[in-house]
Amino acid sequence: MLNFYRHLLALRRAHPALSVGSFTMEKAEGDVLSYVRQHEGERLRVLLNLGPEPVQPLTRQAESVRDVLASTLQARPYDGTLLPDEGLILSLAPEA
């Protein structure tokens, strides 16, 4: 747990969007909370599945996911599925 917090703090220092960027909360769907942080062309999406079942809150086709910056469960590529009790920080392509 301590290493995960250290990882999150390092992400916050490395990605200004997480600390000084704009915050856009999206409509909650079921057990999923989602918001976007944006700053100087960088876009990050935070997804939180607060439920006991896997969900598919968005797909790569709906939004260009570049990379998974953090997962509360394991290091893995994002395949469109958010596992039970998982949180993700995703790097997104800049808006056109």
PDB file of N, CA and C in Angstrom:
ATOM      1  N   MET A   1       0.823  -1.185   0.000  1.00  0.00           N
ATOM      2  CA  MET A   1       0.000   0.000   0.000  1.00  0.00           C
ATOM      3  C   MET A   1       0.879   1.266   0.000  1.00  0.00           C
ATOM      4  N   LEU A   2       1.917   1.243   0.804  1.00  0.00           N
ATOM      5  CA  LEU A   2       2.811   2.405   0.863  1.00  0.00           C
ATOM      6  C   LEU A   2       3.444   2.670  -0.505  1.00  0.00           C
ATOM      7  N   ASN A   3       3.872   1.611  -1.180  1.00  0.00           N
ATOM      8  CA  ASN A   3       4.470   1.795  -2.514  1.00  0.00           C
ATOM      9  C   ASN A   3       3.467   2.359  -3.509  1.00  0.00           C
ATOM     10  N   PHE A   4       2.191   1.953  -3.394  1.00  0.00           N
ATOM     11  CA  PHE A   4       1.170   2.489  -4.291  1.00  0.00           C
ATOM     12  C   PHE A   4       0.977   3.984  -4.039  1.00  0.00           C
ATOM     13  N   TYR A   5       0.924   4.402  -2.772  1.00  0.00           N
ATOM     14  CA  TYR A   5       0.808   5.830  -2.463  1.00  0.00           C
ATOM     15  C   TYR A   5       2.013   6.606  -2.985  1.00  0.00           C
ATOM     16  N   ARG A   6       3.185   6.021  -2.864  1.00  0.00           N
ATOM     17  CA  ARG A   6       4.379   6.684  -3.410  1.00  0.00           C
ATOM     18  C   ARG A   6       4.264   6.830  -4.924  1.00  0.00           C
ATOM     19  N   HIS A   7       3.746   5.783  -5.575  1.00  0.00           N
ATOM     20  CA  HIS A   7       3.547   5.837  -7.024  1.00  0.00           C
ATOM     21  C   HIS A   7       2.555   6.948  -7.384  1.00  0.00           C
ATOM     22  N   LEU A   8       1.461   7.054  -6.647  1.00  0.00           N
ATOM     23  CA  LEU A   8       0.472   8.107  -6.908  1.00  0.00           C
ATOM     24  C   LEU A   8       1.059   9.499  -6.689  1.00  0.00           C
ATOM     25  N   LEU A   9       1.846   9.663  -5.650  1.00  0.00           N
ATOM     26  CA  LEU A   9       2.485  10.966  -5.407  1.00  0.00           C
ATOM     27  C   LEU A   9       3.458  11.313  -6.534  1.00  0.00           C
ATOM     28  N   ALA A  10       4.198  10.332  -7.016  1.00  0.00           N
ATOM     29  CA  ALA A  10       5.117  10.572  -8.142  1.00  0.00           C
ATOM     30  C   ALA A  10       4.336  10.945  -9.401  1.00  0.00           C
ATOM     31  N   LEU A  11       3.191  10.281  -9.632  1.00  0.00           N
ATOM     32  CA  LEU A  11       2.345  10.634 -10.781  1.00  0.00           C
ATOM     33  C   LEU A  11       1.849  12.066 -10.670  1.00  0.00           C
ATOM     34  N   ARG A  12       1.450  12.444  -9.488  1.00  0.00           N
ATOM     35  CA  ARG A  12       0.930  13.811  -9.274  1.00  0.00           C
ATOM     36  C   ARG A  12       2.012  14.853  -9.572  1.00  0.00           C
ATOM     37  N   ARG A  13       3.245  14.560  -9.174  1.00  0.00           N
ATOM     38  CA  ARG A  13       4.354  15.484  -9.462  1.00  0.00           C
ATOM     39  C   ARG A  13       4.682  15.501 -10.962  1.00  0.00           C
ATOM     40  N   ALA A  14       4.592  14.356 -11.618  1.00  0.00           N
ATOM     41  CA  ALA A  14       4.971  14.243 -13.031  1.00  0.00           C
ATOM     42  C   ALA A  14       3.887  14.730 -13.987  1.00  0.00           C
ATOM     43  N   HIS A  15       2.639  14.778 -13.533  1.00  0.00           N
ATOM     44  CA  HIS A  15       1.516  15.149 -14.398  1.00  0.00           C
ATOM     45  C   HIS A  15       0.735  16.305 -13.758  1.00  0.00           C
ATOM     46  N   PRO A  16       1.051  17.539 -14.147  1.00  0.00           N
ATOM     47  CA  PRO A  16       0.379  18.700 -13.565  1.00  0.00           C
ATOM     48  C   PRO A  16      -1.150  18.651 -13.687  1.00  0.00           C
ATOM     49  N   ALA A  17      -1.665  17.932 -14.672  1.00  0.00           N
ATOM     50  CA  ALA A  17      -3.122  17.830 -14.813  1.00  0.00           C
ATOM     51  C   ALA A  17      -3.764  17.263 -13.550  1.00  0.00           C
ATOM     52  N   LEU A  18      -3.029  16.453 -12.798  1.00  0.00           N
ATOM     53  CA  LEU A  18      -3.593  15.853 -11.583  1.00  0.00           C
ATOM     54  C   LEU A  18      -3.646  16.822 -10.406  1.00  0.00           C
ATOM     55  N   SER A  19      -2.876  17.906 -10.475  1.00  0.00           N
ATOM     56  CA  SER A  19      -2.879  18.838  -9.347  1.00  0.00           C
ATOM     57  C   SER A  19      -3.428  20.219  -9.680  1.00  0.00           C
ATOM     58  N   VAL A  20      -3.147  20.727 -10.879  1.00  0.00           N
ATOM     59  CA  VAL A  20      -3.601  22.078 -11.206  1.00  0.00           C
ATOM     60  C   VAL A  20      -4.542  22.121 -12.407  1.00  0.00           C
ATOM     61  N   GLY A  21      -4.803  20.976 -12.990  1.00  0.00           N
ATOM     62  CA  GLY A  21      -5.647  20.940 -14.178  1.00  0.00           C
ATOM     63  C   GLY A  21      -7.119  21.116 -13.876  1.00  0.00           C
ATOM     64  N   SER A  22      -7.869  21.342 -14.937  1.00  0.00           N
ATOM     65  CA  SER A  22      -9.316  21.446 -14.797  1.00  0.00           C
ATOM     66  C   SER A  22      -9.890  20.084 -14.406  1.00  0.00           C
ATOM     67  N   PHE A  23     -11.037  20.124 -13.756  1.00  0.00           N
ATOM     68  CA  PHE A  23     -11.693  18.918 -13.256  1.00  0.00           C
ATOM     69  C   PHE A  23     -13.083  18.856 -13.856  1.00  0.00           C
ATOM     70  N   THR A  24     -13.375  17.776 -14.595  1.00  0.00           N
ATOM     71  CA  THR A  24     -14.695  17.596 -15.186  1.00  0.00           C
ATOM     72  C   THR A  24     -15.267  16.264 -14.712  1.00  0.00           C
ATOM     73  N   MET A  25     -16.246  16.349 -13.833  1.00  0.00           N
ATOM     74  CA  MET A  25     -16.915  15.140 -13.336  1.00  0.00           C
ATOM     75  C   MET A  25     -17.927  14.702 -14.367  1.00  0.00           C
ATOM     76  N   GLU A  26     -17.989  13.411 -14.611  1.00  0.00           N
ATOM     77  CA  GLU A  26     -18.955  12.888 -15.562  1.00  0.00           C
ATOM     78  C   GLU A  26     -20.104  12.229 -14.821  1.00  0.00           C
ATOM     79  N   LYS A  27     -21.197  12.043 -15.516  1.00  0.00           N
ATOM     80  CA  LYS A  27     -22.366  11.416 -14.920  1.00  0.00           C
ATOM     81  C   LYS A  27     -22.010  10.002 -14.468  1.00  0.00           C
ATOM     82  N   ALA A  28     -22.310   9.698 -13.214  1.00  0.00           N
ATOM     83  CA  ALA A  28     -22.043   8.360 -12.689  1.00  0.00           C
ATOM     84  C   ALA A  28     -22.980   7.360 -13.349  1.00  0.00           C
ATOM     85  N   GLU A  29     -22.434   6.210 -13.679  1.00  0.00           N
ATOM     86  CA  GLU A  29     -23.226   5.136 -14.270  1.00  0.00           C
ATOM     87  C   GLU A  29     -23.063   3.905 -13.403  1.00  0.00           C
ATOM     88  N   GLY A  30     -24.117   3.502 -12.716  1.00  0.00           N
ATOM     89  CA  GLY A  30     -24.043   2.349 -11.829  1.00  0.00           C
ATOM     90  C   GLY A  30     -23.049   2.601 -10.720  1.00  0.00           C
ATOM     91  N   ASP A  31     -22.091   1.704 -10.591  1.00  0.00           N
ATOM     92  CA  ASP A  31     -21.089   1.804  -9.527  1.00  0.00           C
ATOM     93  C   ASP A  31     -19.807   2.508  -9.968  1.00  0.00           C
ATOM     94  N   VAL A  32     -19.807   3.116 -11.160  1.00  0.00           N
ATOM     95  CA  VAL A  32     -18.588   3.717 -11.708  1.00  0.00           C
ATOM     96  C   VAL A  32     -18.623   5.238 -11.578  1.00  0.00           C
ATOM     97  N   LEU A  33     -17.546   5.777 -11.023  1.00  0.00           N
ATOM     98  CA  LEU A  33     -17.319   7.218 -11.017  1.00  0.00           C
ATOM     99  C   LEU A  33     -16.213   7.502 -12.025  1.00  0.00           C
ATOM    100  N   SER A  34     -16.370   8.587 -12.777  1.00  0.00           N
ATOM    101  CA  SER A  34     -15.403   8.927 -13.808  1.00  0.00           C
ATOM    102  C   SER A  34     -15.229  10.438 -13.862  1.00  0.00           C
ATOM    103  N   TYR A  35     -13.974  10.868 -13.956  1.00  0.00           N
ATOM    104  CA  TYR A  35     -13.707  12.287 -14.178  1.00  0.00           C
ATOM    105  C   TYR A  35     -12.445  12.458 -14.997  1.00  0.00           C
ATOM    106  N   VAL A  36     -12.331  13.640 -15.606  1.00  0.00           N
ATOM    107  CA  VAL A  36     -11.186  13.967 -16.460  1.00  0.00           C
ATOM    108  C   VAL A  36     -10.466  15.159 -15.858  1.00  0.00           C
ATOM    109  N   ARG A  37      -9.137  15.051 -15.807  1.00  0.00           N
ATOM    110  CA  ARG A  37      -8.278  16.169 -15.423  1.00  0.00           C
ATOM    111  C   ARG A  37      -7.517  16.581 -16.674  1.00  0.00           C
ATOM    112  N   GLN A  38      -7.446  17.883 -16.921  1.00  0.00           N
ATOM    113  CA  GLN A  38      -6.819  18.379 -18.150  1.00  0.00           C
ATOM    114  C   GLN A  38      -5.993  19.608 -17.843  1.00  0.00           C
ATOM    115  N   HIS A  39      -4.790  19.660 -18.467  1.00  0.00           N
ATOM    116  CA  HIS A  39      -3.920  20.830 -18.289  1.00  0.00           C
ATOM    117  C   HIS A  39      -2.921  20.881 -19.438  1.00  0.00           C
ATOM    118  N   GLU A  40      -2.887  22.014 -20.131  1.00  0.00           N
ATOM    119  CA  GLU A  40      -1.933  22.271 -21.214  1.00  0.00           C
ATOM    120  C   GLU A  40      -1.827  21.105 -22.193  1.00  0.00           C
ATOM    121  N   GLY A  41      -2.962  20.631 -22.663  1.00  0.00           N
ATOM    122  CA  GLY A  41      -2.995  19.581 -23.673  1.00  0.00           C
ATOM    123  C   GLY A  41      -2.942  18.171 -23.129  1.00  0.00           C
ATOM    124  N   GLU A  42      -2.606  18.000 -21.873  1.00  0.00           N
ATOM    125  CA  GLU A  42      -2.596  16.666 -21.280  1.00  0.00           C
ATOM    126  C   GLU A  42      -3.982  16.353 -20.716  1.00  0.00           C
ATOM    127  N   ARG A  43      -4.484  15.151 -21.048  1.00  0.00           N
ATOM    128  CA  ARG A  43      -5.797  14.716 -20.552  1.00  0.00           C
ATOM    129  C   ARG A  43      -5.646  13.375 -19.840  1.00  0.00           C
ATOM    130  N   LEU A  44      -6.163  13.320 -18.626  1.00  0.00           N
ATOM    131  CA  LEU A  44      -6.125  12.099 -17.836  1.00  0.00           C
ATOM    132  C   LEU A  44      -7.532  11.773 -17.363  1.00  0.00           C
ATOM    133  N   ARG A  45      -7.915  10.511 -17.482  1.00  0.00           N
ATOM    134  CA  ARG A  45      -9.218  10.068 -16.992  1.00  0.00           C
ATOM    135  C   ARG A  45      -8.995   9.179 -15.777  1.00  0.00           C
ATOM    136  N   VAL A  46      -9.773   9.445 -14.724  1.00  0.00           N
ATOM    137  CA  VAL A  46      -9.763   8.610 -13.533  1.00  0.00           C
ATOM    138  C   VAL A  46     -11.076   7.845 -13.510  1.00  0.00           C
ATOM    139  N   LEU A  47     -10.972   6.531 -13.438  1.00  0.00           N
ATOM    140  CA  LEU A  47     -12.141   5.649 -13.388  1.00  0.00           C
ATOM    141  C   LEU A  47     -12.103   4.870 -12.082  1.00  0.00           C
ATOM    142  N   LEU A  48     -13.233   4.834 -11.381  1.00  0.00           N
ATOM    143  CA  LEU A  48     -13.340   4.114 -10.115  1.00  0.00           C
ATOM    144  C   LEU A  48     -14.549   3.198 -10.160  1.00  0.00           C
ATOM    145  N   ASN A  49     -14.323   1.907 -10.045  1.00  0.00           N
ATOM    146  CA  ASN A  49     -15.419   0.944  -9.966  1.00  0.00           C
ATOM    147  C   ASN A  49     -15.622   0.616  -8.494  1.00  0.00           C
ATOM    148  N   LEU A  50     -16.702   1.106  -7.928  1.00  0.00           N
ATOM    149  CA  LEU A  50     -16.988   0.900  -6.515  1.00  0.00           C
ATOM    150  C   LEU A  50     -17.839  -0.335  -6.269  1.00  0.00           C
ATOM    151  N   GLY A  51     -18.090  -1.095  -7.304  1.00  0.00           N
ATOM    152  CA  GLY A  51     -18.968  -2.252  -7.200  1.00  0.00           C
ATOM    153  C   GLY A  51     -18.238  -3.586  -7.226  1.00  0.00           C
ATOM    154  N   PRO A  52     -18.996  -4.676  -7.045  1.00  0.00           N
ATOM    155  CA  PRO A  52     -18.419  -6.012  -6.973  1.00  0.00           C
ATOM    156  C   PRO A  52     -18.322  -6.742  -8.319  1.00  0.00           C
ATOM    157  N   GLU A  53     -18.750  -6.107  -9.392  1.00  0.00           N
ATOM    158  CA  GLU A  53     -18.754  -6.749 -10.711  1.00  0.00           C
ATOM    159  C   GLU A  53     -17.883  -5.971 -11.692  1.00  0.00           C
ATOM    160  N   PRO A  54     -17.236  -6.672 -12.657  1.00  0.00           N
ATOM    161  CA  PRO A  54     -16.509  -5.969 -13.716  1.00  0.00           C
ATOM    162  C   PRO A  54     -17.481  -5.167 -14.578  1.00  0.00           C
ATOM    163  N   VAL A  55     -17.028  -4.027 -15.081  1.00  0.00           N
ATOM    164  CA  VAL A  55     -17.859  -3.184 -15.943  1.00  0.00           C
ATOM    165  C   VAL A  55     -17.015  -2.694 -17.114  1.00  0.00           C
ATOM    166  N   GLN A  56     -17.703  -2.223 -18.156  1.00  0.00           N
ATOM    167  CA  GLN A  56     -17.021  -1.650 -19.311  1.00  0.00           C
ATOM    168  C   GLN A  56     -17.502  -0.207 -19.473  1.00  0.00           C
ATOM    169  N   PRO A  57     -16.866   0.733 -18.768  1.00  0.00           N
ATOM    170  CA  PRO A  57     -17.331   2.120 -18.779  1.00  0.00           C
ATOM    171  C   PRO A  57     -17.061   2.864 -20.072  1.00  0.00           C
ATOM    172  N   LEU A  58     -16.051   2.480 -20.825  1.00  0.00           N
ATOM    173  CA  LEU A  58     -15.762   3.104 -22.114  1.00  0.00           C
ATOM    174  C   LEU A  58     -14.873   2.166 -22.897  1.00  0.00           C
ATOM    175  N   THR A  59     -14.774   2.409 -24.175  1.00  0.00           N
ATOM    176  CA  THR A  59     -13.931   1.568 -25.016  1.00  0.00           C
ATOM    177  C   THR A  59     -12.844   2.399 -25.658  1.00  0.00           C
ATOM    178  N   ARG A  60     -11.844   1.756 -26.162  1.00  0.00           N
ATOM    179  CA  ARG A  60     -10.770   2.461 -26.862  1.00  0.00           C
ATOM    180  C   ARG A  60     -11.313   3.196 -28.085  1.00  0.00           C
ATOM    181  N   GLN A  61     -12.361   2.651 -28.692  1.00  0.00           N
ATOM    182  CA  GLN A  61     -12.925   3.315 -29.856  1.00  0.00           C
ATOM    183  C   GLN A  61     -13.628   4.614 -29.452  1.00  0.00           C
ATOM    184  N   ALA A  62     -14.235   4.650 -28.286  1.00  0.00           N
ATOM    185  CA  ALA A  62     -14.959   5.834 -27.849  1.00  0.00           C
ATOM    186  C   ALA A  62     -13.998   6.947 -27.452  1.00  0.00           C
ATOM    187  N   GLU A  63     -12.826   6.579 -27.016  1.00  0.00           N
ATOM    188  CA  GLU A  63     -11.866   7.579 -26.564  1.00  0.00           C
ATOM    189  C   GLU A  63     -10.473   6.977 -26.685  1.00  0.00           C
ATOM    190  N   SER A  64      -9.537   7.724 -27.164  1.00  0.00           N
ATOM    191  CA  SER A  64      -8.210   7.196 -27.406  1.00  0.00           C
ATOM    192  C   SER A  64      -7.405   7.112 -26.110  1.00  0.00           C
ATOM    193  N   VAL A  65      -7.332   5.919 -25.545  1.00  0.00           N
ATOM    194  CA  VAL A  65      -6.550   5.672 -24.342  1.00  0.00           C
ATOM    195  C   VAL A  65      -5.117   5.387 -24.766  1.00  0.00           C
ATOM    196  N   ARG A  66      -4.208   6.220 -24.304  1.00  0.00           N
ATOM    197  CA  ARG A  66      -2.799   6.032 -24.653  1.00  0.00           C
ATOM    198  C   ARG A  66      -2.112   5.025 -23.743  1.00  0.00           C
ATOM    199  N   ASP A  67      -2.363   5.144 -22.437  1.00  0.00           N
ATOM    200  CA  ASP A  67      -1.602   4.341 -21.491  1.00  0.00           C
ATOM    201  C   ASP A  67      -2.336   4.262 -20.156  1.00  0.00           C
ATOM    202  N   VAL A  68      -2.057   3.215 -19.406  1.00  0.00           N
ATOM    203  CA  VAL A  68      -2.534   3.094 -18.028  1.00  0.00           C
ATOM    204  C   VAL A  68      -1.405   3.607 -17.137  1.00  0.00           C
ATOM    205  N   LEU A  69      -1.658   4.709 -16.436  1.00  0.00           N
ATOM    206  CA  LEU A  69      -0.639   5.271 -15.560  1.00  0.00           C
ATOM    207  C   LEU A  69      -0.650   4.622 -14.188  1.00  0.00           C
ATOM    208  N   ALA A  70      -1.833   4.173 -13.743  1.00  0.00           N
ATOM    209  CA  ALA A  70      -1.941   3.532 -12.430  1.00  0.00           C
ATOM    210  C   ALA A  70      -3.182   2.665 -12.381  1.00  0.00           C
ATOM    211  N   SER A  71      -3.066   1.570 -11.657  1.00  0.00           N
ATOM    212  CA  SER A  71      -4.199   0.695 -11.356  1.00  0.00           C
ATOM    213  C   SER A  71      -4.085   0.294  -9.903  1.00  0.00           C
ATOM    214  N   THR A  72      -5.208   0.269  -9.200  1.00  0.00           N
ATOM    215  CA  THR A  72      -5.176  -0.128  -7.796  1.00  0.00           C
ATOM    216  C   THR A  72      -4.979  -1.625  -7.622  1.00  0.00           C
ATOM    217  N   LEU A  73      -5.176  -2.400  -8.674  1.00  0.00           N
ATOM    218  CA  LEU A  73      -5.088  -3.848  -8.541  1.00  0.00           C
ATOM    219  C   LEU A  73      -3.806  -4.439  -9.101  1.00  0.00           C
ATOM    220  N   GLN A  74      -3.448  -4.075 -10.308  1.00  0.00           N
ATOM    221  CA  GLN A  74      -2.282  -4.673 -10.943  1.00  0.00           C
ATOM    222  C   GLN A  74      -1.871  -3.840 -12.143  1.00  0.00           C
ATOM    223  N   ALA A  75      -0.616  -3.963 -12.525  1.00  0.00           N
ATOM    224  CA  ALA A  75      -0.168  -3.301 -13.748  1.00  0.00           C
ATOM    225  C   ALA A  75      -0.716  -4.101 -14.923  1.00  0.00           C
ATOM    226  N   ARG A  76      -1.454  -3.433 -15.801  1.00  0.00           N
ATOM    227  CA  ARG A  76      -2.061  -4.146 -16.927  1.00  0.00           C
ATOM    228  C   ARG A  76      -2.441  -3.163 -18.012  1.00  0.00           C
ATOM    229  N   PRO A  77      -2.540  -3.639 -19.246  1.00  0.00           N
ATOM    230  CA  PRO A  77      -3.067  -2.769 -20.306  1.00  0.00           C
ATOM    231  C   PRO A  77      -4.579  -2.610 -20.113  1.00  0.00           C
ATOM    232  N   TYR A  78      -5.106  -1.489 -20.567  1.00  0.00           N
ATOM    233  CA  TYR A  78      -6.550  -1.261 -20.457  1.00  0.00           C
ATOM    234  C   TYR A  78      -7.248  -1.895 -21.641  1.00  0.00           C
ATOM    235  N   ASP A  79      -8.153  -2.816 -21.362  1.00  0.00           N
ATOM    236  CA  ASP A  79      -8.884  -3.519 -22.411  1.00  0.00           C
ATOM    237  C   ASP A  79     -10.353  -3.110 -22.472  1.00  0.00           C
ATOM    238  N   GLY A  80     -10.702  -2.026 -21.802  1.00  0.00           N
ATOM    239  CA  GLY A  80     -12.086  -1.569 -21.794  1.00  0.00           C
ATOM    240  C   GLY A  80     -12.863  -2.041 -20.583  1.00  0.00           C
ATOM    241  N   THR A  81     -12.274  -2.934 -19.792  1.00  0.00           N
ATOM    242  CA  THR A  81     -12.951  -3.467 -18.617  1.00  0.00           C
ATOM    243  C   THR A  81     -12.340  -2.891 -17.347  1.00  0.00           C
ATOM    244  N   LEU A  82     -13.195  -2.510 -16.432  1.00  0.00           N
ATOM    245  CA  LEU A  82     -12.786  -2.043 -15.118  1.00  0.00           C
ATOM    246  C   LEU A  82     -13.174  -3.140 -14.130  1.00  0.00           C
ATOM    247  N   LEU A  83     -12.190  -3.699 -13.462  1.00  0.00           N
ATOM    248  CA  LEU A  83     -12.420  -4.824 -12.570  1.00  0.00           C
ATOM    249  C   LEU A  83     -13.107  -4.378 -11.283  1.00  0.00           C
ATOM    250  N   PRO A  84     -13.703  -5.318 -10.524  1.00  0.00           N
ATOM    251  CA  PRO A  84     -14.363  -4.952  -9.262  1.00  0.00           C
ATOM    252  C   PRO A  84     -13.397  -4.241  -8.316  1.00  0.00           C
ATOM    253  N   ASP A  85     -13.867  -3.159  -7.707  1.00  0.00           N
ATOM    254  CA  ASP A  85     -13.086  -2.387  -6.724  1.00  0.00           C
ATOM    255  C   ASP A  85     -11.781  -1.837  -7.298  1.00  0.00           C
ATOM    256  N   GLU A  86     -11.725  -1.621  -8.613  1.00  0.00           N
ATOM    257  CA  GLU A  86     -10.511  -1.117  -9.240  1.00  0.00           C
ATOM    258  C   GLU A  86     -10.625   0.370  -9.528  1.00  0.00           C
ATOM    259  N   GLY A  87      -9.497   1.034  -9.427  1.00  0.00           N
ATOM    260  CA  GLY A  87      -9.357   2.414  -9.852  1.00  0.00           C
ATOM    261  C   GLY A  87      -8.263   2.489 -10.887  1.00  0.00           C
ATOM    262  N   LEU A  88      -8.465   3.290 -11.930  1.00  0.00           N
ATOM    263  CA  LEU A  88      -7.467   3.467 -12.984  1.00  0.00           C
ATOM    264  C   LEU A  88      -7.234   4.947 -13.239  1.00  0.00           C
ATOM    265  N   ILE A  89      -6.011   5.279 -13.600  1.00  0.00           N
ATOM    266  CA  ILE A  89      -5.685   6.593 -14.147  1.00  0.00           C
ATOM    267  C   ILE A  89      -5.180   6.333 -15.551  1.00  0.00           C
ATOM    268  N   LEU A  90      -5.896   6.873 -16.533  1.00  0.00           N
ATOM    269  CA  LEU A  90      -5.593   6.645 -17.950  1.00  0.00           C
ATOM    270  C   LEU A  90      -5.109   7.923 -18.608  1.00  0.00           C
ATOM    271  N   SER A  91      -4.068   7.811 -19.395  1.00  0.00           N
ATOM    272  CA  SER A  91      -3.594   8.919 -20.220  1.00  0.00           C
ATOM    273  C   SER A  91      -4.376   8.867 -21.532  1.00  0.00           C
ATOM    274  N   LEU A  92      -4.944  10.011 -21.918  1.00  0.00           N
ATOM    275  CA  LEU A  92      -5.766  10.093 -23.128  1.00  0.00           C
ATOM    276  C   LEU A  92      -5.077  10.942 -24.188  1.00  0.00           C
ATOM    277  N   ALA A  93      -5.421  10.678 -25.430  1.00  0.00           N
ATOM    278  CA  ALA A  93      -4.941  11.505 -26.524  1.00  0.00           C
ATOM    279  C   ALA A  93      -5.529  12.907 -26.367  1.00  0.00           C
ATOM    280  N   PRO A  94      -4.791  13.940 -26.780  1.00  0.00           N
ATOM    281  CA  PRO A  94      -5.327  15.302 -26.711  1.00  0.00           C
ATOM    282  C   PRO A  94      -6.583  15.444 -27.544  1.00  0.00           C
ATOM    283  N   GLU A  95      -7.450  16.358 -27.136  1.00  0.00           N
ATOM    284  CA  GLU A  95      -8.656  16.617 -27.917  1.00  0.00           C
ATOM    285  C   GLU A  95      -8.280  17.274 -29.234  1.00  0.00           C
ATOM    286  N   ALA A  96      -9.004  16.922 -30.269  1.00  0.00           N
ATOM    287  CA  ALA A  96      -8.725  17.479 -31.598  1.00  0.00           C
ATOM    288  C   ALA A  96      -9.248  18.890 -31.713  1.00  0.00           C
TER     289      ALA A  96
END
